[in-house]
Coordinates of C-alpha atoms in Angstrom, one line a residue:
Chain R
M1 CA 0.7 164.5 158.6
T2 CA 2.0 161.3 156.6
A3 CA 5.2 163.2 155.0
I4 CA 5.9 164.7 158.4
L5 CA 5.5 160.0 159.5
S6 CA 7.2 158.6 156.6
S7 CA 9.9 160.9 157.2
T8 CA 11.9 159.7 159.7
P9 CA 14.8 157.9 157.7
T10 CA 17.2 160.2 156.6
A11 CA 20.3 160.1 154.1
P12 CA 21.5 156.6 153.9
T13 CA 25.2 157.2 155.0
P14 CA 26.8 155.7 152.4
R15 CA 29.3 153.2 152.7
R16 CA 33.0 154.2 152.6
S17 CA 34.7 151.1 150.5
R18 CA 37.5 152.5 148.8
F19 CA 36.0 150.2 145.8
R20 CA 32.2 151.2 146.0
P21 CA 32.0 152.4 142.6
R22 CA 31.0 156.3 142.3
G23 CA 29.9 159.1 139.7
F24 CA 29.2 157.9 136.8
V25 CA 30.4 153.9 137.2
W26 CA 27.6 154.3 139.7
L27 CA 25.6 155.2 137.0
V28 CA 26.6 152.8 134.8
L29 CA 26.0 149.8 137.0
R30 CA 22.4 151.0 138.3
Q31 CA 21.1 151.1 134.5
H32 CA 22.3 147.8 133.5
R33 CA 22.0 145.9 136.9
A34 CA 20.0 143.7 135.4
T35 CA 21.5 142.8 132.0
L36 CA 24.6 142.7 134.3
I37 CA 23.4 140.2 137.0
V38 CA 22.2 137.2 134.2
L39 CA 25.6 138.3 132.1
L40 CA 27.4 137.1 135.3
L41 CA 25.3 134.5 135.7
L42 CA 25.9 133.1 131.8
L43 CA 29.5 134.0 132.3
V44 CA 30.1 132.2 135.1
A45 CA 27.9 129.3 133.6
E46 CA 30.3 129.1 130.5
L47 CA 33.2 129.2 132.7
F48 CA 32.5 126.4 134.2
Q49 CA 31.1 124.4 131.0
L50 CA 35.0 125.3 129.4
G51 CA 36.3 123.8 132.4
L52 CA 34.8 120.4 132.0
L53 CA 35.1 120.9 128.4
G54 CA 38.6 121.5 129.5
F55 CA 38.7 119.0 131.2
L56 CA 37.4 116.3 129.7
L57 CA 39.5 117.0 126.8
R58 CA 42.5 116.1 128.8
K59 CA 41.6 113.4 130.2
D60 CA 40.3 111.7 127.2
A61 CA 42.8 112.0 124.4
D62 CA 45.5 111.0 127.5
V63 CA 43.7 107.6 128.6
R64 CA 43.1 107.1 124.5
A65 CA 46.8 108.1 124.2
L66 CA 44.9 109.7 120.6
R67 CA 48.3 111.8 121.0
D68 CA 50.8 109.0 120.1
L69 CA 48.4 107.4 117.8
C70 CA 47.8 110.2 115.7
A71 CA 51.1 111.6 115.9
G72 CA 52.3 112.3 112.2
G73 CA 49.4 110.0 111.6
G74 CA 47.6 112.9 109.4
Y75 CA 43.9 112.5 108.8
E76 CA 43.6 109.1 108.1
C77 CA 43.9 108.3 111.4
V78 CA 40.3 109.2 112.2
E79 CA 39.8 106.4 110.0
R80 CA 41.9 104.1 111.0
W81 CA 41.6 104.0 114.8
S82 CA 37.8 103.6 116.5
P83 CA 39.4 105.7 119.4
A84 CA 40.1 109.2 117.4
A85 CA 36.5 108.2 115.5
D86 CA 34.9 108.6 119.1
F87 CA 36.4 111.3 120.0
R88 CA 36.1 113.4 117.0
A89 CA 32.2 112.6 117.6
G90 CA 32.4 113.7 121.1
Y91 CA 34.0 116.6 121.3
G92 CA 34.1 118.1 118.2
D93 CA 31.0 120.3 117.9
A94 CA 31.5 121.1 121.8
L95 CA 34.1 122.4 121.1
H96 CA 33.3 124.3 118.1
F97 CA 30.0 126.3 119.4
N98 CA 32.2 127.5 121.8
G99 CA 34.7 128.3 119.8
L100 CA 31.9 130.2 117.8
L101 CA 30.7 131.7 121.4
V102 CA 34.2 132.9 122.1
Q103 CA 34.7 134.6 118.9
Y104 CA 31.2 136.7 118.3
V105 CA 31.0 137.4 122.3
P106 CA 33.4 141.0 121.0
L107 CA 30.8 141.6 118.5
L108 CA 27.9 141.5 120.9
A109 CA 29.7 143.6 124.0
G110 CA 30.8 146.4 120.5
L111 CA 26.2 146.4 119.8
F112 CA 25.6 146.5 123.6
T113 CA 28.1 149.3 124.3
A114 CA 26.7 150.8 120.9
G115 CA 22.9 150.7 121.7
P116 CA 22.0 150.0 124.9
M117 CA 24.9 151.5 126.6
V118 CA 25.3 154.9 124.8
A119 CA 22.7 155.3 121.7
R120 CA 19.8 154.5 124.2
E121 CA 20.4 157.6 126.0
L122 CA 21.3 160.1 124.1
E123 CA 18.0 158.9 121.9
S124 CA 16.0 159.1 125.3
G125 CA 17.0 162.0 126.4
T126 CA 18.4 161.1 129.5
W127 CA 21.7 162.3 128.1
R128 CA 21.0 166.0 129.1
L129 CA 19.8 164.6 132.5
A130 CA 23.2 163.2 132.5
W131 CA 25.4 165.9 131.0
T132 CA 24.3 168.5 133.5
Q133 CA 25.5 167.5 136.7
S134 CA 28.4 168.6 138.3
V135 CA 30.7 165.7 136.9
P136 CA 31.8 166.5 133.8
P137 CA 30.3 164.7 130.2
S138 CA 33.8 163.7 129.6
R139 CA 33.3 161.4 132.7
W140 CA 30.1 159.9 131.3
L141 CA 31.8 159.1 128.0
A142 CA 35.0 157.2 130.4
A143 CA 32.4 155.1 132.1
K144 CA 30.7 154.4 129.4
L145 CA 33.5 153.1 128.4
A146 CA 35.3 151.7 131.1
V147 CA 32.4 149.4 132.6
P148 CA 32.3 147.0 128.9
V149 CA 36.2 147.4 129.0
V150 CA 36.7 146.4 132.5
L151 CA 33.7 143.5 131.5
V152 CA 35.2 142.4 129.2
L153 CA 38.9 141.9 130.2
V154 CA 37.6 140.4 132.9
G155 CA 34.8 138.2 131.0
V156 CA 36.4 137.8 127.7
S157 CA 39.8 137.3 128.3
L158 CA 39.1 133.8 131.3
M159 CA 36.9 132.6 128.8
A160 CA 39.3 133.1 125.3
A161 CA 42.3 131.6 127.9
L162 CA 39.7 128.5 129.2
Y163 CA 39.0 128.4 124.9
T164 CA 43.1 128.2 124.3
W165 CA 43.2 125.7 126.8
C166 CA 40.8 123.4 125.7
W167 CA 42.0 123.9 122.3
T168 CA 45.5 123.4 123.1
A169 CA 44.0 119.4 124.8
V170 CA 43.1 118.4 121.1
P171 CA 46.0 116.8 118.8
T172 CA 45.5 119.1 115.6
E173 CA 45.0 116.1 113.4
L174 CA 41.7 114.6 115.0
L175 CA 39.8 118.0 114.5
P176 CA 40.7 119.5 111.0
G177 CA 38.5 122.2 110.7
Q178 CA 39.7 123.9 114.3
R179 CA 43.5 124.5 113.2
W180 CA 45.3 127.4 114.5
Y181 CA 45.1 129.0 111.7
D182 CA 40.8 128.6 111.3
S183 CA 40.7 129.1 115.1
F184 CA 42.3 132.2 114.6
G185 CA 40.2 135.5 116.0
M186 CA 38.9 132.7 118.7
L187 CA 42.6 132.0 120.9
G188 CA 44.6 133.6 122.8
P189 CA 45.0 137.3 122.7
M190 CA 42.3 137.6 119.8
P191 CA 39.3 137.7 121.6
V192 CA 40.1 140.1 123.9
A193 CA 41.4 142.8 121.7
D194 CA 38.0 142.2 119.3
A195 CA 36.0 142.8 122.0
L196 CA 37.9 146.0 123.0
C197 CA 37.6 147.2 119.2
G198 CA 34.2 146.5 119.4
V199 CA 33.4 148.3 122.6
A200 CA 35.2 151.7 121.5
L201 CA 33.7 151.6 117.3
G202 CA 30.6 150.9 119.3
A203 CA 31.0 154.1 121.3
L204 CA 31.6 156.0 118.4
A205 CA 29.2 155.0 116.4
A206 CA 26.3 155.7 118.6
L207 CA 27.6 159.6 119.2
M208 CA 27.7 159.9 115.7
T209 CA 24.4 158.7 114.9
R210 CA 22.7 159.4 118.0
R211 CA 20.0 156.6 117.7
T212 CA 20.1 152.9 118.7
V213 CA 19.5 151.1 115.6
P214 CA 21.1 152.6 113.8
A215 CA 24.2 152.4 115.6
M216 CA 24.1 149.4 116.1
V217 CA 24.2 148.7 112.5
L218 CA 26.9 151.3 111.7
T219 CA 28.8 149.5 114.9
L220 CA 28.1 146.1 112.9
V221 CA 29.1 147.7 109.5
A222 CA 32.6 149.0 111.1
Y223 CA 33.3 146.2 113.4
G224 CA 33.0 143.8 110.2
T225 CA 34.9 145.8 108.0
V226 CA 37.5 145.4 110.4
R227 CA 37.9 141.9 111.1
S228 CA 37.2 141.7 107.3
A229 CA 40.6 144.1 106.4
L230 CA 42.8 142.0 109.3
G231 CA 41.7 139.0 107.7
F232 CA 42.9 139.8 104.5
V233 CA 46.2 141.0 105.7
R234 CA 46.7 138.7 108.1
P235 CA 49.3 136.4 106.1
Y236 CA 51.1 139.5 105.8
L237 CA 51.9 140.5 109.2
W238 CA 54.7 138.3 109.8
P239 CA 57.3 137.2 107.4
R240 CA 56.3 133.8 105.7
T241 CA 58.4 130.8 104.8
R242 CA 59.1 129.0 101.7
T243 CA 59.9 125.9 100.7
V244 CA 61.5 125.2 97.7
S245 CA 61.9 121.5 95.7
L246 CA 61.9 120.2 93.1
G247 CA 59.0 118.0 92.9
M248 CA 55.2 119.3 94.2
P249 CA 54.8 119.7 97.2
G250 CA 52.1 117.8 99.7
Y251 CA 50.3 120.0 101.6
P252 CA 51.6 118.9 105.3
N253 CA 49.4 117.5 107.9
D254 CA 51.3 119.6 110.9
G255 CA 49.3 122.6 111.8
T256 CA 51.1 123.9 109.2
W257 CA 49.4 127.1 107.2
V258 CA 49.9 126.7 103.5
L259 CA 49.1 130.2 101.8
E260 CA 50.4 129.7 98.0
R261 CA 52.0 127.1 95.9
G262 CA 53.2 127.6 92.6
M263 CA 56.4 126.8 90.3
L264 CA 59.5 129.2 89.9
T265 CA 60.8 130.5 87.1
R266 CA 64.8 130.1 86.3
S267 CA 64.7 133.6 86.9
G268 CA 63.0 133.3 90.3
E269 CA 59.4 134.4 88.9
R270 CA 56.4 133.0 90.8
L271 CA 54.1 130.8 88.6
S272 CA 50.9 130.5 89.7
E273 CA 48.9 126.9 90.4
D274 CA 46.8 128.1 87.5
V275 CA 49.3 128.4 85.4
C276 CA 51.6 125.8 86.2
G277 CA 50.1 122.7 88.4
V278 CA 47.6 120.0 88.4
G279 CA 47.3 119.0 85.4
V280 CA 50.1 120.6 83.4
S281 CA 52.5 118.7 82.4
P282 CA 56.0 119.5 84.6
E283 CA 57.6 119.4 81.3
R284 CA 55.1 121.6 79.1
C285 CA 56.4 124.3 82.1
L286 CA 59.7 123.9 81.8
A287 CA 59.1 124.6 77.8
T288 CA 57.0 127.1 78.0
H289 CA 57.7 129.1 81.4
N290 CA 61.1 127.9 81.9
A291 CA 59.9 126.2 85.0
D292 CA 61.8 124.0 87.0
R293 CA 61.1 124.1 90.9
W294 CA 58.3 124.5 93.1
Y295 CA 57.7 126.9 95.9
L296 CA 55.1 126.7 99.0
D297 CA 54.7 129.7 101.0
H298 CA 53.4 129.1 104.6
H299 CA 53.2 130.0 108.4
P300 CA 54.2 127.0 110.6
P301 CA 52.2 125.8 113.5
A302 CA 55.2 128.6 115.2
D303 CA 54.3 131.2 113.6
H304 CA 51.4 131.2 115.0
W305 CA 51.8 133.4 118.6
P306 CA 53.8 136.6 116.7
L307 CA 50.7 136.8 114.4
A308 CA 48.3 136.8 117.1
W309 CA 49.9 139.2 119.0
L310 CA 50.3 141.3 116.0
E311 CA 46.9 141.6 115.3
A312 CA 46.1 142.1 118.3
G313 CA 48.1 144.6 119.3
I314 CA 46.8 146.3 115.8
L315 CA 43.2 145.8 117.6
V316 CA 44.0 147.3 120.6
A317 CA 45.6 150.3 119.0
L318 CA 42.1 150.6 116.4
A319 CA 40.5 150.9 119.6
A320 CA 42.7 153.2 121.2
L321 CA 42.1 155.4 118.3
A322 CA 38.0 154.6 118.1
A323 CA 38.0 155.3 122.1
W324 CA 39.8 159.3 120.9
A325 CA 37.9 159.5 118.4
A326 CA 34.9 159.2 120.7
A327 CA 36.3 161.7 123.2
R328 CA 36.9 164.1 120.3
W329 CA 33.7 163.7 119.2
M330 CA 31.9 164.4 122.7
R331 CA 34.0 167.6 123.1
R332 CA 32.5 168.4 119.7
L333 CA 28.7 168.5 120.9
V334 CA 29.2 169.9 124.2
P335 CA 31.0 172.5 125.3
Chain W
M1 CA 12.0 189.2 147.9
T2 CA 14.3 190.9 145.0
D3 CA 15.5 194.0 147.3
L4 CA 16.8 191.9 149.4
T5 CA 19.0 189.2 147.3
Y6 CA 20.2 191.8 144.6
V7 CA 23.4 191.5 144.2
P8 CA 24.7 194.8 142.1
G9 CA 26.3 194.0 139.1
G10 CA 26.0 190.3 139.4
T11 CA 25.7 189.1 136.0
A12 CA 23.6 185.7 135.9
V13 CA 23.6 185.4 131.8
E14 CA 25.3 187.7 129.3
A15 CA 24.5 186.9 125.8
A16 CA 26.6 188.8 122.8
G17 CA 25.4 188.6 118.8
L18 CA 23.9 184.8 119.9
G19 CA 23.5 182.7 117.2
V20 CA 22.2 178.9 117.2
K21 CA 22.0 176.9 113.6
H22 CA 19.2 174.0 113.6
R23 CA 20.1 171.6 110.4
R24 CA 19.9 175.2 108.2
S25 CA 17.7 177.1 109.8
W26 CA 18.7 179.3 112.6
A27 CA 16.7 178.9 116.1
L28 CA 18.5 181.6 117.9
R29 CA 19.6 184.6 115.9
D30 CA 21.8 187.8 117.1
C31 CA 20.7 187.7 120.9
S32 CA 22.0 190.0 123.2
F33 CA 21.0 190.3 126.8
R34 CA 21.6 190.3 130.3
I35 CA 20.2 188.7 133.5
P36 CA 21.6 190.0 136.6
T37 CA 21.7 187.7 139.8
G38 CA 19.2 187.1 142.5
R39 CA 16.2 187.3 139.3
V40 CA 13.6 185.2 138.7
C41 CA 13.6 185.9 135.4
A42 CA 10.7 184.7 132.4
L43 CA 11.1 183.4 128.9
V44 CA 8.2 183.7 126.5
G45 CA 7.9 183.6 123.3
P46 CA 5.7 181.8 121.0
N47 CA 5.8 178.1 120.3
G48 CA 9.3 177.8 118.2
A49 CA 11.1 180.6 119.4
G50 CA 14.0 179.6 120.5
K51 CA 13.2 179.4 124.3
S52 CA 14.2 176.1 125.0
T53 CA 17.6 176.1 122.8
L54 CA 18.5 179.5 125.0
L55 CA 18.0 177.4 127.7
S56 CA 19.4 174.4 126.6
V57 CA 23.3 176.6 125.4
I58 CA 23.4 178.2 128.5
A59 CA 22.8 174.6 130.3
G60 CA 26.4 173.9 128.0
L61 CA 24.0 170.7 126.1
R62 CA 25.0 172.4 122.6
R63 CA 28.1 175.4 121.5
P64 CA 26.6 178.4 119.8
E65 CA 27.3 178.9 115.8
T66 CA 27.8 182.8 116.6
G67 CA 28.5 184.9 119.2
R68 CA 29.6 184.7 123.1
L69 CA 27.9 183.0 125.7
E70 CA 28.6 184.2 130.0
V71 CA 27.0 182.0 132.5
L72 CA 27.7 182.8 135.8
G73 CA 31.1 184.8 135.2
G74 CA 32.7 181.0 132.9
S75 CA 31.4 179.8 130.4
A76 CA 28.3 177.8 129.2
G77 CA 29.4 174.3 130.5
G78 CA 32.9 174.9 131.8
P79 CA 34.1 173.6 134.7
G80 CA 33.5 176.2 137.2
T81 CA 30.2 177.1 135.7
R82 CA 28.5 173.5 135.1
P83 CA 28.2 172.2 138.5
R84 CA 26.7 176.1 140.1
V85 CA 23.5 175.6 137.1
A86 CA 20.4 173.1 137.2
Y87 CA 18.5 172.6 133.8
L88 CA 15.6 170.7 133.8
P89 CA 14.4 170.2 129.9
Q90 CA 10.9 170.7 129.2
D91 CA 10.2 166.6 129.1
K92 CA 11.9 165.6 132.0
P93 CA 14.7 163.2 131.7
L94 CA 14.8 160.8 133.9
Y95 CA 16.1 157.2 134.0
P96 CA 13.0 155.6 134.4
Q97 CA 13.8 152.5 135.5
F98 CA 15.0 154.1 138.5
T99 CA 13.5 154.5 141.9
V100 CA 13.2 157.3 143.5
D101 CA 15.8 156.9 146.5
D102 CA 18.0 155.6 142.9
T103 CA 17.2 158.7 141.6
L104 CA 18.8 161.3 144.7
R105 CA 21.6 158.6 144.9
M106 CA 22.4 159.9 141.6
G107 CA 22.4 163.0 142.6
R108 CA 24.6 162.7 145.2
E109 CA 26.9 160.9 143.0
L110 CA 26.9 163.2 140.5
N111 CA 27.9 166.3 142.4
P112 CA 30.4 165.2 145.2
G113 CA 30.4 168.1 147.6
R114 CA 27.2 170.0 146.3
W115 CA 24.2 167.8 147.0
D116 CA 21.9 168.9 149.5
Q117 CA 20.2 165.1 150.4
A118 CA 17.7 167.2 152.6
A119 CA 16.6 170.0 150.2
A120 CA 16.0 167.2 147.1
E121 CA 14.2 165.0 150.2
R122 CA 11.9 167.2 151.1
L123 CA 10.2 168.3 147.8
V124 CA 9.9 164.5 147.2
R125 CA 8.2 164.3 150.1
E126 CA 6.1 167.0 150.2
G127 CA 4.7 165.5 147.6
N128 CA 3.5 162.5 148.8
L129 CA 6.0 160.0 147.0
P130 CA 6.5 156.7 146.8
R131 CA 10.3 156.6 147.5
H132 CA 10.9 152.7 146.3
A133 CA 8.6 152.9 143.0
R134 CA 9.8 153.0 139.5
V135 CA 10.0 156.2 138.4
G136 CA 8.5 155.1 135.5
A137 CA 5.6 154.0 136.7
L138 CA 5.3 158.1 138.4
S139 CA 2.7 160.3 137.0
S140 CA 3.7 162.9 135.0
G141 CA 3.1 165.2 137.8
Q142 CA 5.1 163.3 140.1
R143 CA 8.3 163.1 137.6
T144 CA 7.9 166.3 137.6
R145 CA 8.7 166.6 140.9
V146 CA 11.1 164.2 141.0
A147 CA 13.2 166.0 138.3
L148 CA 12.7 169.6 140.1
A149 CA 13.8 167.7 144.0
L150 CA 16.9 167.1 141.8
A151 CA 17.7 170.2 140.3
F152 CA 17.6 171.7 143.4
G153 CA 19.6 168.9 145.3
K154 CA 22.2 170.3 143.4
R155 CA 22.2 173.7 145.1
P156 CA 22.7 175.5 141.9
D157 CA 23.2 179.7 141.4
L158 CA 21.4 179.3 138.4
L159 CA 17.7 177.1 137.9
L160 CA 16.5 176.6 134.4
L161 CA 13.2 175.4 133.9
D162 CA 11.5 174.7 130.8
E163 CA 7.7 174.2 131.2
P164 CA 8.2 173.3 134.4
M165 CA 4.6 173.5 135.7
A166 CA 2.8 172.4 132.0
D167 CA 1.5 168.8 133.4
L168 CA 1.4 169.7 137.2
D169 CA -2.9 170.1 138.3
P170 CA -3.8 173.7 139.0
L171 CA -3.5 173.1 143.5
V172 CA 0.5 171.1 142.4
R173 CA 1.2 173.7 140.1
H174 CA 0.8 176.6 142.7
E175 CA 2.8 174.8 145.4
T176 CA 5.1 174.0 143.8
T177 CA 6.0 177.7 142.7
A178 CA 5.3 178.7 146.4
A179 CA 8.1 176.3 146.9
L180 CA 10.3 177.0 144.0
M181 CA 10.1 180.2 145.2
A182 CA 10.8 180.4 148.9
E183 CA 13.8 178.4 147.3
A184 CA 15.2 180.9 145.4
A185 CA 14.6 183.9 148.1
E186 CA 16.8 181.5 150.6
H187 CA 19.5 181.2 148.3
A188 CA 19.6 184.1 146.1
T189 CA 19.3 181.7 142.9
T190 CA 18.4 183.0 140.1
I191 CA 16.0 181.6 138.0
V192 CA 14.9 181.4 134.6
L193 CA 11.9 180.2 133.8
A194 CA 10.6 178.9 129.9
S195 CA 6.8 179.6 129.9
H196 CA 3.9 180.2 127.6
V197 CA 1.6 180.1 130.0
L198 CA 1.5 183.6 130.5
S199 CA -0.9 183.4 134.0
E200 CA 1.7 181.2 135.9
L201 CA 4.4 184.1 135.4
D202 CA 2.3 186.7 136.8
G203 CA 3.2 187.7 140.3
V204 CA 6.0 185.3 140.3
C205 CA 8.6 186.6 138.0
D206 CA 10.6 189.7 138.6
Y207 CA 12.8 189.9 135.2
L208 CA 11.7 189.2 131.5
L209 CA 13.1 188.0 128.4
L210 CA 10.6 187.7 125.0
L211 CA 12.0 186.4 122.3
G212 CA 9.9 185.7 118.8
D213 CA 11.5 184.0 115.6
G214 CA 14.8 183.7 117.4
R215 CA 15.7 187.1 118.7
I216 CA 15.6 189.6 121.7
R217 CA 12.3 191.2 121.8
L218 CA 11.9 193.0 124.7
A219 CA 14.2 192.2 127.9
G220 CA 14.6 193.8 131.2
E221 CA 12.5 194.1 134.5
V222 CA 9.2 193.4 134.4
E223 CA 8.6 197.1 136.8
D224 CA 10.3 198.9 134.0
L225 CA 9.2 197.2 130.7
I226 CA 5.2 198.1 131.9
G227 CA 6.0 201.3 133.2
V228 CA 7.4 202.5 129.6
H229 CA 4.2 201.1 128.1
R230 CA 0.5 202.0 128.3
V231 CA -2.4 201.0 126.9
V232 CA -4.4 204.0 125.2
V233 CA -8.5 203.9 124.9
G234 CA -10.3 206.3 123.4
R235 CA -12.7 206.9 120.4
H236 CA -11.0 207.0 116.8
E237 CA -13.1 206.7 113.8
E238 CA -10.6 207.1 111.1
P239 CA -9.3 204.7 109.1
G240 CA -5.6 204.3 110.3
L241 CA -3.8 205.4 113.4
P242 CA -4.6 208.7 114.7
R243 CA -1.9 211.0 113.8
A244 CA -1.6 211.5 117.4
F245 CA 0.2 208.2 117.8
G246 CA 2.9 209.1 115.3
A247 CA 5.3 210.6 117.6
H248 CA 5.4 207.3 119.7
T249 CA 6.1 203.1 119.0
V250 CA 2.3 201.5 118.8
V251 CA 3.1 198.0 119.8
S252 CA -0.3 197.0 118.9
A253 CA -3.6 198.5 118.1
R254 CA -6.9 197.3 118.0
T255 CA -10.2 199.0 117.1
T256 CA -13.6 197.9 118.3
G257 CA -16.6 199.5 116.9
R258 CA -15.8 202.9 117.4
Q259 CA -13.6 201.9 120.9
L260 CA -9.6 202.3 119.9
T261 CA -7.4 200.4 122.0
A262 CA -3.6 200.5 121.7
V263 CA -0.7 199.4 123.2
L264 CA 2.2 202.5 123.0
R265 CA 6.0 203.0 124.4
P266 CA 4.9 206.8 125.0
E267 CA 8.2 208.9 123.8
G268 CA 6.3 211.8 126.1
P269 CA 2.5 212.7 126.9
V270 CA 0.4 211.5 124.4
A271 CA -2.2 214.0 123.2
G272 CA -5.7 213.4 122.6
Q273 CA -8.4 212.4 124.4
W274 CA -7.3 209.5 125.8
E275 CA -7.7 207.2 128.5
T276 CA -4.1 205.7 129.4
S277 CA -3.5 203.0 131.6
E278 CA -0.1 200.7 132.3
P279 CA -0.6 197.3 131.0
T280 CA -0.6 194.6 133.2
L281 CA 1.7 191.8 132.6
E282 CA -0.1 189.7 130.3
D283 CA -1.7 193.0 127.9
L284 CA 1.9 193.6 127.4
L285 CA 3.4 190.4 126.3
L286 CA 0.2 189.4 124.2
A287 CA 0.5 193.0 122.9
H288 CA 4.7 192.5 121.7
L289 CA 3.2 188.4 120.4
R290 CA 0.8 190.2 118.6
A291 CA 3.1 192.4 116.4
P292 CA 6.2 191.0 115.8
G293 CA 7.6 193.6 113.7
V294 CA 8.3 196.6 116.9
P295 CA 12.0 197.5 117.4
P296 CA 13.0 195.4 120.5
L297 CA 13.5 197.2 123.7
L298 CA 16.0 196.5 126.6
T299 CA 15.9 198.4 129.5
P300 CA 19.7 199.3 131.1
S301 CA 20.1 196.2 133.6
A302 CA 19.8 194.4 130.5
E303 CA 22.1 195.3 127.9
P304 CA 24.7 193.3 127.8
R305 CA 28.3 194.9 129.0
S306 CA 30.0 196.2 126.2
G307 CA 33.9 195.0 126.2
R308 CA 33.5 192.0 128.2
A309 CA 30.7 190.3 126.0
A310 CA 30.1 192.4 123.4
A311 CA 33.5 192.4 121.7

């Protein structure tokens, strides 16, 4: 009897909105509903906080006329002017920790894709449920990639854009640890490209290991390897500038990324600073190595954006490669 | 029931030389058989015989290493086949954080154009399942019912069930079996049902696939397989088997005191004073499970149609 009584409500008529998630996308969103709601709230809070920070930074930098105060002044500007010191004390940490967040969110996105999204299904056995429905398993992988990719494109893009906006408000002389080459991974397109790479590597690692914890460890290792490898090649991605001078050049304070300083012999060979540098008299250098000029290899601040877009491009290409490999791996697993 | 739904010549599953490896050892080896459409086929074998492996290969969840497999006229797991095959693994995987309603919604989302919400809801309703309860909070019997509803809602032409009734109480098991058979008869669904509970199969299945050690031991209509075997009972005192058995295939023989009970595949009349009778399905299965060395037997309908699959 109860069976008959409770039978009154029939199938809820599906809403026919064009943007209603369907198929595996619906499944992935439903699977991680709670997490996604929390992430969304955190994102809103972070964006609000970044917006506020940027607004205050701009206001204070203007009011205190720090830009003019420190223009070309170098680090001493902080010692000389108390508003500059106040500014650094007030905003240095806020900018620093927000930057760390923007830098590490991509790794978290990769780990989340690897563990809870893909590998957990393979480990718990629900993949056999998902892969035996009418929609082919390749779409399962596509949805598992598409959902985090869209989240990253929206969330990380907004975070990176706002952070970059905050960062540009600061006179570079004021926060010496946050010059463009120090904050490289936090600025412009880098966090987004990084996150895409993390997501694709995570999916691939999860398919390969099929276990939650190993998948996350493998993602961490792969992502770390990619990041440090790119860190090594970064100075060579864009042609560097060399200035040659007779006297030993100082390290400029205008945001120039100094790569290498040393002496040049008359035949044009480079001598590193260990052989001929501070503590070695120029006469000896000239006598023993025939070196008479100094060179300074560097990237001027104008190189920042070409370098950033190039490296982001490499990361996106790597992400595409990893996603392709994951699709290939899928095809190996199921007919 | 099968007389009504039997489609002559229709092939649900056909395998030729099928081999599947688990790490280093073969889970299935050189399996050749055919299951016609419209049958309720029992897949029987001892633990580790390869039943689950065979089902997951048919479901298209893994590739066989050797041989050929054709499911409903296409490749296993192929785009034309996947929508027509439903698979219920032994541990009934479901998303534990989903409610019953969510789970049925998933069935609808992932089987566009096929999903039968009414059939799925009927099964859920008959089990008096709380529709807004999380699947993870249900008892294992209730979960089985949700999983079955998901499988039925897909309206499959081939339904693969791996030990489906293992965690149901006898009453529910009986009801569920009845529901299963009714659905199968109504829609001419071919069912392959793996089990080692032999009593669960009698009267339900009309086709049989016996696996032992990764190989096919028996395949064919239950009636025909029973028909070619005889239980022979009589007095026998000398050691060894009676000479009269020499012309026949002895599946198993046991002596209790002076009485010998044997299951034979007779090649003609058995000479001597013997009481012969038809074995029950359980007799037949037990005899073959006890005797791994007996040559396999496939009835004509279970032989793969050479040329297409055996090439």
